[in-house]
Amino acid sequence: MKLKEEGSKIRLAKVDATEESELAQEFGVRGYPTIKFFKNGDKSSPKEYSAGREAADIINWLNKRTGPAATTLDDDAAVAALIEGSEVVVVGFFKDMESDRAKAFLQTAESMDEVPFGITSSDAAFSKYEVKEDNVVLFKKFDEGRNNYEGEGTKEDFLNFIKSNQLPLVIEFTEQTAPKIFGGEIKTHILLFLPKSAADYQDKLDNFKKAATSFKGRILFIFIDSDHTDNHRILEFFGLRKDECPAVRLITLEEEMTKYKPESDDLSADKIKEFCDRFLDGKVKPHLMSQDVPDDWDKNPVKVLVGKNFEEVAFDEKKNVFIEFYAPWCGHCKQLAPIWDQLGEKFKDNEDIVIAKMDSTANEIEAVKIHSFPTLKYFPAGTDKKVVDYNGERTLDGFSNFLTSGGQDGAADEDLEDLDEVDEPELEEDEDDQQKKDEL
């Protein structure tokens, strides 16, 4: 509707990929929603949409693809209109449009999809926004309202300046903000799980925001409403219950996702700042979740493992141990469960082989990092703590042949990753949509 009002020639369309499966396969659609941009009828290489899910995000992204990277603003009114139209905008104030700084600014605009860019040489604009000399200003409708660039004026510096200031000091996790949170440059996130219904909600949020000022551009501070049902999956991911909130957790989203827990439950600004400082200094150890060992963990043919008994069972020097790492909500895991039980029954009298399973949403271990569900790994007997990935057929015969071959028939190649038919851990999808492949 907004594009139509603006007289845009851009047209939006939608495809039900469950009905048009061949079309979805042609363009590599593996999760929903997937948005692709086709320009000038070229179907060979459509551009993957990568910005936010709000209408303004989509329109800004499309305008960047069909027009100049930075809109020319002829006067102060045009600057004001651009600022008013978006949550965050970046304006280059340049008297000399041919300067190296102006060219670096335009290069920056071309490389960023997240925010609208404008450029002006208007005397009235310089005066109204109190810009004394050529410079770049980021305007935003939150926190301090604007940030004035200070630096040498290179593209890299402009990018760092914008990325450090374009998000609020504390950003609430929602479906709309998730792409900005996970797609940003900052891969260390500290999360405050706090029910909005709490009597001291605002005080705790203010303390969190106060602590955030010291870590701008280094740690992203995220608030999560623990009352909201859409966020319960995230609580489960961190091993938290609603009655344990408010609580703070920190996570790094590099090659491996690693979680950290403060030693203290004190949520004052000073304590949160101290925790972040200790983390940045490398003085905080990862927090590995574990359930208590069930009393009947070895009663059934399929043994039940948790973080606290994993090492002694998986790395038993005299046993060959085959383990399914699963998630309770995972559809593929549910389909595999009866076959895994049959496997346990078949090998229950074999003293050399142990069939086991572990809920990886509630238990974490240093020796193995789980990225998808179900993950099947084999731990052969011996002292070298070897781990073999299973990549064969998920049938009773396939598993049996793998075990009787000593972990050879069905073992994955070292560089092979077959993720086409697995469920991956996600923070924002409903159970019925777990087959979507998408990053956290």
Short mmCIF file of C-alpha atoms in Angstrom, two decimals:
data_model
loop_
_atom_site.label_atom_id
_atom_site.label_comp_id
_atom_site.label_asym_id
_atom_site.label_seq_id
_atom_site.Cartn_x
_atom_site.Cartn_y
_atom_site.Cartn_z
CA MET A 1 0.00 0.00 0.00
CA LYS A 2 2.80 2.44 0.91
CA LEU A 3 4.63 1.76 -2.35
CA LYS A 4 1.42 2.37 -4.28
CA GLU A 5 0.86 5.67 -2.45
CA GLU A 6 4.38 6.75 -3.37
CA GLY A 7 3.75 5.96 -7.03
CA SER A 8 6.46 3.31 -7.04
CA LYS A 9 6.80 0.97 -10.01
CA ILE A 10 7.91 -1.82 -7.69
CA ARG A 11 5.40 -4.66 -7.46
CA LEU A 12 5.06 -7.11 -4.59
CA ALA A 13 3.99 -10.72 -5.10
CA LYS A 14 3.67 -13.85 -3.01
CA VAL A 15 3.92 -17.56 -3.72
CA ASP A 16 2.56 -20.47 -1.69
CA ALA A 17 5.68 -22.64 -1.81
CA THR A 18 3.80 -25.68 -0.49
CA GLU A 19 1.67 -25.58 -3.64
CA GLU A 20 4.38 -24.36 -6.06
CA SER A 21 7.07 -26.76 -4.90
CA GLU A 22 8.93 -26.82 -8.23
CA LEU A 23 9.18 -23.03 -8.25
CA ALA A 24 10.43 -23.04 -4.67
CA GLN A 25 13.05 -25.65 -5.54
CA GLU A 26 14.15 -23.66 -8.61
CA PHE A 27 14.97 -20.63 -6.47
CA GLY A 28 16.43 -22.50 -3.51
CA VAL A 29 13.65 -21.79 -1.01
CA ARG A 30 14.27 -23.88 2.11
CA GLY A 31 12.56 -21.91 4.87
CA TYR A 32 9.63 -19.59 5.34
CA PRO A 33 9.20 -16.75 4.83
CA THR A 34 11.84 -16.31 2.13
CA ILE A 35 11.86 -13.02 0.21
CA LYS A 36 13.69 -12.54 -3.09
CA PHE A 37 13.97 -9.49 -5.34
CA PHE A 38 13.86 -9.82 -9.15
CA LYS A 39 15.00 -6.87 -11.24
CA ASN A 40 14.47 -6.27 -14.97
CA GLY A 41 13.03 -9.76 -15.45
CA ASP A 42 16.33 -11.45 -14.60
CA LYS A 43 15.55 -14.81 -12.98
CA SER A 44 19.14 -16.08 -12.97
CA SER A 45 20.32 -14.39 -9.76
CA PRO A 46 17.58 -12.79 -7.64
CA LYS A 47 18.78 -10.77 -4.67
CA GLU A 48 18.09 -12.35 -1.27
CA TYR A 49 16.23 -10.00 1.08
CA SER A 50 18.18 -9.60 4.31
CA ALA A 51 16.71 -6.65 6.20
CA GLY A 52 13.96 -6.36 8.84
CA ARG A 53 10.33 -7.42 8.58
CA GLU A 54 8.62 -4.07 9.09
CA ALA A 55 7.12 -2.29 6.06
CA ALA A 56 9.63 0.56 6.43
CA ASP A 57 12.53 -1.91 6.38
CA ILE A 58 11.28 -3.54 3.18
CA ILE A 59 10.62 -0.22 1.44
CA ASN A 60 14.05 1.15 2.38
CA TRP A 61 15.74 -2.01 1.12
CA LEU A 62 13.82 -1.85 -2.17
CA ASN A 63 14.60 1.83 -2.66
CA LYS A 64 18.29 1.05 -2.20
CA ARG A 65 18.02 -1.56 -4.96
CA THR A 66 16.19 0.69 -7.42
CA GLY A 67 17.53 4.19 -6.79
CA PRO A 68 20.53 6.10 -5.48
CA ALA A 69 22.12 4.76 -2.30
CA ALA A 70 21.76 8.19 -0.65
CA THR A 71 18.82 10.46 -1.42
CA THR A 72 19.78 14.00 -2.42
CA LEU A 73 18.16 16.43 0.03
CA ASP A 74 17.78 19.93 -1.45
CA ASP A 75 16.83 21.82 1.71
CA ASP A 76 16.22 21.55 5.44
CA ALA A 77 12.60 20.48 4.87
CA ALA A 78 13.77 17.47 2.84
CA VAL A 79 16.18 16.51 5.63
CA ALA A 80 13.38 16.82 8.19
CA ALA A 81 11.08 14.63 6.08
CA LEU A 82 13.71 11.90 5.80
CA ILE A 83 14.35 11.99 9.55
CA GLU A 84 10.64 11.87 10.33
CA GLY A 85 10.02 8.92 8.01
CA SER A 86 12.25 6.32 9.70
CA GLU A 87 13.38 5.16 13.11
CA VAL A 88 17.03 5.65 12.12
CA VAL A 89 18.51 7.69 9.26
CA VAL A 90 22.02 8.78 8.31
CA VAL A 91 22.59 12.16 6.70
CA GLY A 92 25.81 13.34 5.11
CA PHE A 93 26.28 17.11 5.30
CA PHE A 94 28.79 18.00 2.57
CA LYS A 95 29.52 21.37 0.95
CA ASP A 96 32.09 19.63 -1.21
CA MET A 97 30.35 16.67 -2.84
CA GLU A 98 33.56 15.63 -4.59
CA SER A 99 35.65 15.34 -1.43
CA ASP A 100 37.12 12.02 -0.34
CA ARG A 101 34.88 12.05 2.73
CA ALA A 102 31.75 12.54 0.61
CA LYS A 103 32.77 9.72 -1.72
CA ALA A 104 33.49 7.42 1.24
CA PHE A 105 30.06 8.30 2.64
CA LEU A 106 28.33 7.32 -0.62
CA GLN A 107 30.29 4.06 -0.70
CA THR A 108 29.07 3.40 2.82
CA ALA A 109 25.48 4.06 1.78
CA GLU A 110 25.79 1.58 -1.08
CA SER A 111 27.02 -1.15 1.26
CA MET A 112 24.33 -0.82 3.96
CA ASP A 113 20.73 -1.98 3.62
CA GLU A 114 19.55 -1.43 7.18
CA VAL A 115 19.00 2.35 7.24
CA PRO A 116 18.07 5.15 4.80
CA PHE A 117 20.84 7.53 3.75
CA GLY A 118 20.54 11.15 2.64
CA ILE A 119 23.09 13.72 1.51
CA THR A 120 22.79 17.51 1.46
CA SER A 121 24.80 20.66 0.83
CA SER A 122 21.96 23.01 1.83
CA ASP A 123 23.04 26.02 3.94
CA ALA A 124 19.64 25.95 5.64
CA ALA A 125 20.12 22.29 6.58
CA PHE A 126 23.60 22.97 7.95
CA SER A 127 22.19 25.81 10.03
CA LYS A 128 19.06 24.03 11.29
CA TYR A 129 20.97 20.94 12.43
CA GLU A 130 23.94 22.94 13.75
CA VAL A 131 26.54 21.25 11.54
CA LYS A 132 29.61 23.51 11.37
CA GLU A 133 31.64 21.64 8.75
CA ASP A 134 31.29 18.66 6.43
CA ASN A 135 30.23 15.71 8.55
CA VAL A 136 27.88 12.75 8.99
CA VAL A 137 25.05 12.63 11.53
CA LEU A 138 22.95 9.64 12.58
CA PHE A 139 19.42 10.62 13.68
CA LYS A 140 17.30 8.19 15.73
CA LYS A 141 14.03 8.22 17.62
CA PHE A 142 15.42 6.74 20.82
CA ASP A 143 18.18 7.15 23.41
CA GLU A 144 20.19 10.34 22.78
CA GLY A 145 18.39 11.19 19.54
CA ARG A 146 21.45 11.80 17.36
CA ASN A 147 25.11 10.92 17.04
CA ASN A 148 27.70 13.14 15.36
CA TYR A 149 30.49 11.35 13.58
CA GLU A 150 34.04 11.96 14.77
CA GLY A 151 36.83 10.38 12.79
CA GLU A 152 38.95 10.36 9.67
CA GLY A 153 36.05 9.86 7.28
CA THR A 154 36.87 6.49 5.75
CA LYS A 155 34.24 3.99 4.67
CA GLU A 156 35.31 1.57 7.40
CA ASP A 157 35.02 4.28 10.06
CA PHE A 158 31.60 5.35 8.81
CA LEU A 159 30.40 1.74 8.91
CA ASN A 160 31.65 1.25 12.47
CA PHE A 161 30.05 4.52 13.55
CA ILE A 162 26.67 3.60 12.12
CA LYS A 163 26.65 0.01 13.36
CA SER A 164 27.62 1.13 16.86
CA ASN A 165 24.79 3.65 17.07
CA GLN A 166 21.89 2.37 14.97
CA LEU A 167 20.42 0.08 17.64
CA PRO A 168 19.02 1.16 21.00
CA LEU A 169 21.20 0.69 24.06
CA VAL A 170 18.66 -1.96 25.06
CA ILE A 171 16.63 -3.62 22.33
CA GLU A 172 13.55 -5.73 23.02
CA PHE A 173 13.52 -9.12 21.36
CA THR A 174 10.50 -9.43 19.05
CA GLU A 175 9.77 -11.04 15.70
CA GLN A 176 10.48 -7.66 14.08
CA THR A 177 13.78 -6.97 15.85
CA ALA A 178 15.15 -10.53 15.60
CA PRO A 179 16.76 -10.02 12.14
CA LYS A 180 18.54 -6.89 13.39
CA ILE A 181 19.72 -8.67 16.53
CA PHE A 182 21.02 -11.83 14.88
CA GLY A 183 22.14 -10.19 11.64
CA GLY A 184 24.19 -7.47 13.28
CA GLU A 185 27.94 -7.20 13.65
CA ILE A 186 27.89 -7.58 17.45
CA LYS A 187 27.99 -11.29 18.25
CA THR A 188 28.11 -11.04 22.04
CA HIS A 189 24.65 -10.59 23.51
CA ILE A 190 23.57 -10.17 27.11
CA LEU A 191 19.91 -10.94 27.74
CA LEU A 192 17.67 -9.75 30.54
CA PHE A 193 14.69 -12.07 31.03
CA LEU A 194 12.15 -9.88 32.80
CA PRO A 195 8.34 -10.10 32.99
CA LYS A 196 6.69 -6.85 31.99
CA SER A 197 4.14 -7.53 34.70
CA ALA A 198 6.76 -7.25 37.47
CA ALA A 199 6.21 -4.38 39.92
CA ASP A 200 9.86 -3.30 39.60
CA TYR A 201 9.97 -3.84 35.83
CA GLN A 202 10.99 -0.28 34.96
CA ASP A 203 13.63 -0.08 37.69
CA LYS A 204 15.32 -3.28 36.54
CA LEU A 205 15.13 -2.23 32.89
CA ASP A 206 16.66 1.15 33.78
CA ASN A 207 19.53 -0.59 35.63
CA PHE A 208 20.13 -2.79 32.58
CA LYS A 209 20.17 0.25 30.31
CA LYS A 210 22.54 2.09 32.65
CA ALA A 211 25.00 -0.83 32.46
CA ALA A 212 24.69 -0.91 28.65
CA THR A 213 26.24 2.54 28.21
CA SER A 214 29.70 1.13 29.03
CA PHE A 215 29.62 -1.57 26.33
CA LYS A 216 28.25 0.19 23.27
CA GLY A 217 29.51 -1.50 20.11
CA ARG A 218 30.96 -4.45 22.05
CA ILE A 219 28.02 -6.20 23.72
CA LEU A 220 24.41 -6.03 22.58
CA PHE A 221 21.96 -5.64 25.47
CA ILE A 222 18.64 -7.40 24.83
CA PHE A 223 15.48 -7.42 26.91
CA ILE A 224 13.09 -10.39 26.70
CA ASP A 225 9.59 -10.34 28.18
CA SER A 226 9.53 -13.68 30.00
CA ASP A 227 5.73 -13.47 30.32
CA HIS A 228 5.19 -13.57 26.56
CA THR A 229 4.37 -17.06 25.29
CA ASP A 230 6.34 -16.47 22.08
CA ASN A 231 9.49 -16.22 24.20
CA HIS A 232 9.10 -19.44 26.18
CA ARG A 233 11.24 -21.31 23.65
CA ILE A 234 14.10 -18.92 24.40
CA LEU A 235 13.76 -19.57 28.12
CA GLU A 236 13.97 -23.30 27.42
CA PHE A 237 17.06 -22.74 25.27
CA PHE A 238 18.79 -21.13 28.25
CA GLY A 239 17.45 -23.67 30.74
CA LEU A 240 15.28 -21.09 32.51
CA ARG A 241 11.80 -21.34 33.99
CA LYS A 242 9.39 -18.41 34.24
CA ASP A 243 9.59 -18.50 38.02
CA GLU A 244 13.38 -18.02 37.80
CA CYS A 245 12.96 -14.66 36.08
CA PRO A 246 14.17 -11.95 36.23
CA ALA A 247 17.54 -13.36 35.25
CA VAL A 248 20.54 -12.47 33.09
CA ARG A 249 22.41 -14.68 30.63
CA LEU A 250 25.15 -13.90 28.10
CA ILE A 251 25.74 -15.71 24.82
CA THR A 252 28.35 -15.52 22.06
CA LEU A 253 27.17 -16.22 18.52
CA GLU A 254 30.45 -16.99 16.81
CA GLU A 255 31.18 -20.38 15.23
CA GLU A 256 30.06 -21.99 18.48
CA MET A 257 27.22 -20.66 20.60
CA THR A 258 28.48 -20.42 24.17
CA LYS A 259 26.39 -19.38 27.17
CA TYR A 260 27.50 -17.63 30.35
CA LYS A 261 25.74 -17.12 33.67
CA PRO A 262 26.52 -14.49 36.32
CA GLU A 263 27.60 -15.82 39.70
CA SER A 264 25.26 -13.37 41.41
CA ASP A 265 21.50 -12.88 41.01
CA ASP A 266 21.99 -9.18 41.77
CA LEU A 267 20.63 -7.23 38.77
CA SER A 268 21.97 -3.83 39.76
CA ALA A 269 23.76 -1.81 37.08
CA ASP A 270 27.10 -2.22 38.89
CA LYS A 271 26.82 -6.01 39.10
CA ILE A 272 25.80 -6.36 35.45
CA LYS A 273 28.70 -4.11 34.42
CA GLU A 274 31.09 -6.14 36.57
CA PHE A 275 29.89 -9.38 34.94
CA CYS A 276 30.40 -7.94 31.42
CA ASP A 277 33.87 -6.62 32.32
CA ARG A 278 34.90 -10.02 33.69
CA PHE A 279 33.60 -11.71 30.54
CA LEU A 280 35.55 -9.37 28.25
CA ASP A 281 38.66 -10.02 30.36
CA GLY A 282 38.22 -13.78 29.83
CA LYS A 283 37.48 -14.47 33.48
CA VAL A 284 34.03 -16.06 33.12
CA LYS A 285 33.72 -19.77 32.36
CA PRO A 286 30.97 -21.06 30.04
CA HIS A 287 27.75 -22.14 31.71
CA LEU A 288 26.88 -25.72 30.75
CA MET A 289 23.32 -26.74 31.55
CA SER A 290 22.60 -30.15 33.02
CA GLN A 291 19.61 -31.92 34.45
CA ASP A 292 20.02 -34.13 37.50
CA VAL A 293 20.81 -37.77 36.76
CA PRO A 294 17.50 -39.70 36.79
CA ASP A 295 17.37 -42.56 39.32
CA ASP A 296 16.30 -44.94 36.55
CA TRP A 297 18.62 -43.59 33.82
CA ASP A 298 19.95 -47.10 33.00
CA LYS A 299 16.75 -49.06 33.63
CA ASN A 300 15.63 -49.25 29.99
CA PRO A 301 17.54 -50.51 26.92
CA VAL A 302 18.06 -46.88 25.81
CA LYS A 303 20.07 -45.17 28.53
CA VAL A 304 19.24 -41.60 29.52
CA LEU A 305 22.19 -39.23 29.62
CA VAL A 306 22.45 -35.75 31.08
CA GLY A 307 25.38 -33.38 31.40
CA LYS A 308 26.34 -34.82 34.78
CA ASN A 309 26.75 -38.45 33.64
CA PHE A 310 27.70 -37.94 30.00
CA GLU A 311 31.50 -38.19 30.34
CA GLU A 312 31.55 -41.43 32.33
CA VAL A 313 29.15 -43.18 29.94
CA ALA A 314 30.17 -41.81 26.52
CA PHE A 315 33.91 -42.14 27.15
CA ASP A 316 33.84 -45.49 28.93
CA GLU A 317 37.03 -47.10 27.61
CA LYS A 318 35.39 -50.54 27.43
CA LYS A 319 32.11 -49.57 25.72
CA ASN A 320 31.01 -48.54 22.23
CA VAL A 321 28.36 -45.88 22.83
CA PHE A 322 25.83 -44.69 20.23
CA ILE A 323 23.98 -41.54 21.29
CA GLU A 324 21.04 -39.60 19.90
CA PHE A 325 21.15 -35.90 20.79
CA TYR A 326 17.55 -34.71 20.52
CA ALA A 327 15.12 -31.90 21.28
CA PRO A 328 11.68 -32.66 22.75
CA TRP A 329 9.96 -30.38 20.21
CA CYS A 330 11.81 -31.77 17.17
CA GLY A 331 9.53 -33.51 14.67
CA HIS A 332 12.28 -35.68 13.18
CA CYS A 333 13.32 -36.75 16.69
CA LYS A 334 9.77 -37.88 17.42
CA GLN A 335 9.77 -39.94 14.22
CA LEU A 336 13.10 -41.50 15.17
CA ALA A 337 12.11 -42.36 18.78
CA PRO A 338 10.43 -45.77 18.14
CA ILE A 339 13.30 -46.88 15.88
CA TRP A 340 15.84 -45.83 18.52
CA ASP A 341 13.91 -47.84 21.14
CA GLN A 342 13.98 -50.88 18.82
CA LEU A 343 17.74 -50.43 18.44
CA GLY A 344 18.16 -50.34 22.20
CA GLU A 345 16.10 -53.49 22.57
CA LYS A 346 18.14 -55.28 19.88
CA PHE A 347 21.48 -54.56 21.56
CA LYS A 348 20.39 -54.61 25.22
CA ASP A 349 22.21 -57.88 25.89
CA ASN A 350 25.41 -56.84 24.10
CA GLU A 351 27.90 -55.96 26.84
CA ASP A 352 30.11 -53.97 24.46
CA ILE A 353 27.44 -51.63 23.03
CA VAL A 354 25.40 -48.92 24.76
CA ILE A 355 22.46 -47.16 23.09
CA ALA A 356 21.68 -43.81 24.71
CA LYS A 357 19.91 -40.49 24.22
CA MET A 358 20.31 -36.99 25.60
CA ASP A 359 17.99 -33.97 25.58
CA SER A 360 20.38 -31.33 24.24
CA THR A 361 18.00 -28.47 25.00
CA ALA A 362 18.49 -29.12 28.74
CA ASN A 363 22.02 -30.53 28.78
CA GLU A 364 25.27 -29.19 27.33
CA ILE A 365 28.74 -30.70 27.22
CA GLU A 366 32.16 -29.38 26.29
CA ALA A 367 33.15 -32.44 24.24
CA VAL A 368 30.35 -32.14 21.65
CA LYS A 369 28.64 -29.10 20.15
CA ILE A 370 25.16 -29.81 18.80
CA HIS A 371 23.91 -27.62 15.94
CA SER A 372 20.89 -29.58 14.71
CA PHE A 373 18.42 -32.24 15.78
CA PRO A 374 18.59 -35.14 15.80
CA THR A 375 22.38 -35.51 15.85
CA LEU A 376 23.74 -39.05 16.06
CA LYS A 377 27.25 -39.68 17.31
CA TYR A 378 29.25 -42.83 18.06
CA PHE A 379 31.87 -43.02 20.80
CA PRO A 380 34.03 -46.12 20.20
CA ALA A 381 35.76 -47.88 23.07
CA GLY A 382 39.31 -46.80 23.75
CA THR A 383 41.37 -44.17 25.49
CA ASP A 384 41.57 -41.56 22.73
CA LYS A 385 37.99 -40.22 23.17
CA LYS A 386 37.24 -40.49 19.47
CA VAL A 387 33.85 -39.27 18.17
CA VAL A 388 32.30 -40.52 14.91
CA ASP A 389 29.35 -38.79 13.22
CA TYR A 390 26.65 -41.05 11.83
CA ASN A 391 25.37 -40.14 8.37
CA GLY A 392 23.72 -43.36 7.19
CA GLU A 393 20.08 -44.37 6.84
CA ARG A 394 17.92 -43.71 9.87
CA THR A 395 16.53 -47.22 9.91
CA LEU A 396 16.96 -50.14 12.28
CA ASP A 397 19.02 -51.98 9.65
CA GLY A 398 21.15 -48.90 8.96
CA PHE A 399 21.93 -48.39 12.64
CA SER A 400 22.55 -52.11 13.19
CA ASN A 401 24.99 -52.37 10.28
CA PHE A 402 26.80 -49.30 11.56
CA LEU A 403 27.26 -50.83 15.00
CA THR A 404 28.25 -54.31 13.80
CA SER A 405 30.80 -52.74 11.43
CA GLY A 406 32.48 -51.00 14.35
CA GLY A 407 31.23 -47.56 13.37
CA GLN A 408 32.33 -47.80 9.73
CA ASP A 409 29.23 -48.47 7.60
CA GLY A 410 27.34 -45.15 7.69
CA ALA A 411 30.04 -42.97 9.21
CA ALA A 412 30.08 -39.41 7.90
CA ASP A 413 32.97 -38.06 5.89
CA GLU A 414 34.86 -35.45 7.88
CA ASP A 415 33.87 -32.59 5.58
CA LEU A 416 30.34 -33.77 4.87
CA GLU A 417 27.39 -31.93 6.36
CA ASP A 418 23.96 -33.27 5.47
CA LEU A 419 21.45 -30.83 6.93
CA ASP A 420 18.61 -31.31 4.46
CA GLU A 421 16.49 -33.43 6.75
CA VAL A 422 17.19 -32.19 10.25
CA ASP A 423 15.60 -29.74 12.61
CA GLU A 424 17.82 -26.95 13.84
CA PRO A 425 17.47 -25.16 17.18
CA GLU A 426 15.52 -21.94 16.74
CA LEU A 427 14.33 -19.15 18.98
CA GLU A 428 11.32 -17.82 17.15
CA GLU A 429 9.54 -20.62 15.29
CA ASP A 430 6.46 -22.56 16.33
CA GLU A 431 6.67 -26.32 16.70
CA ASP A 432 4.86 -26.88 13.42
CA ASP A 433 7.54 -24.87 11.61
CA GLN A 434 10.62 -26.60 12.99
CA GLN A 435 11.71 -27.82 9.57
CA LYS A 436 12.61 -24.29 8.62
CA LYS A 437 16.34 -23.86 8.24
CA ASP A 438 17.26 -20.49 9.59
CA GLU A 439 19.98 -19.04 11.78
CA LEU A 440 19.44 -18.10 15.38
#
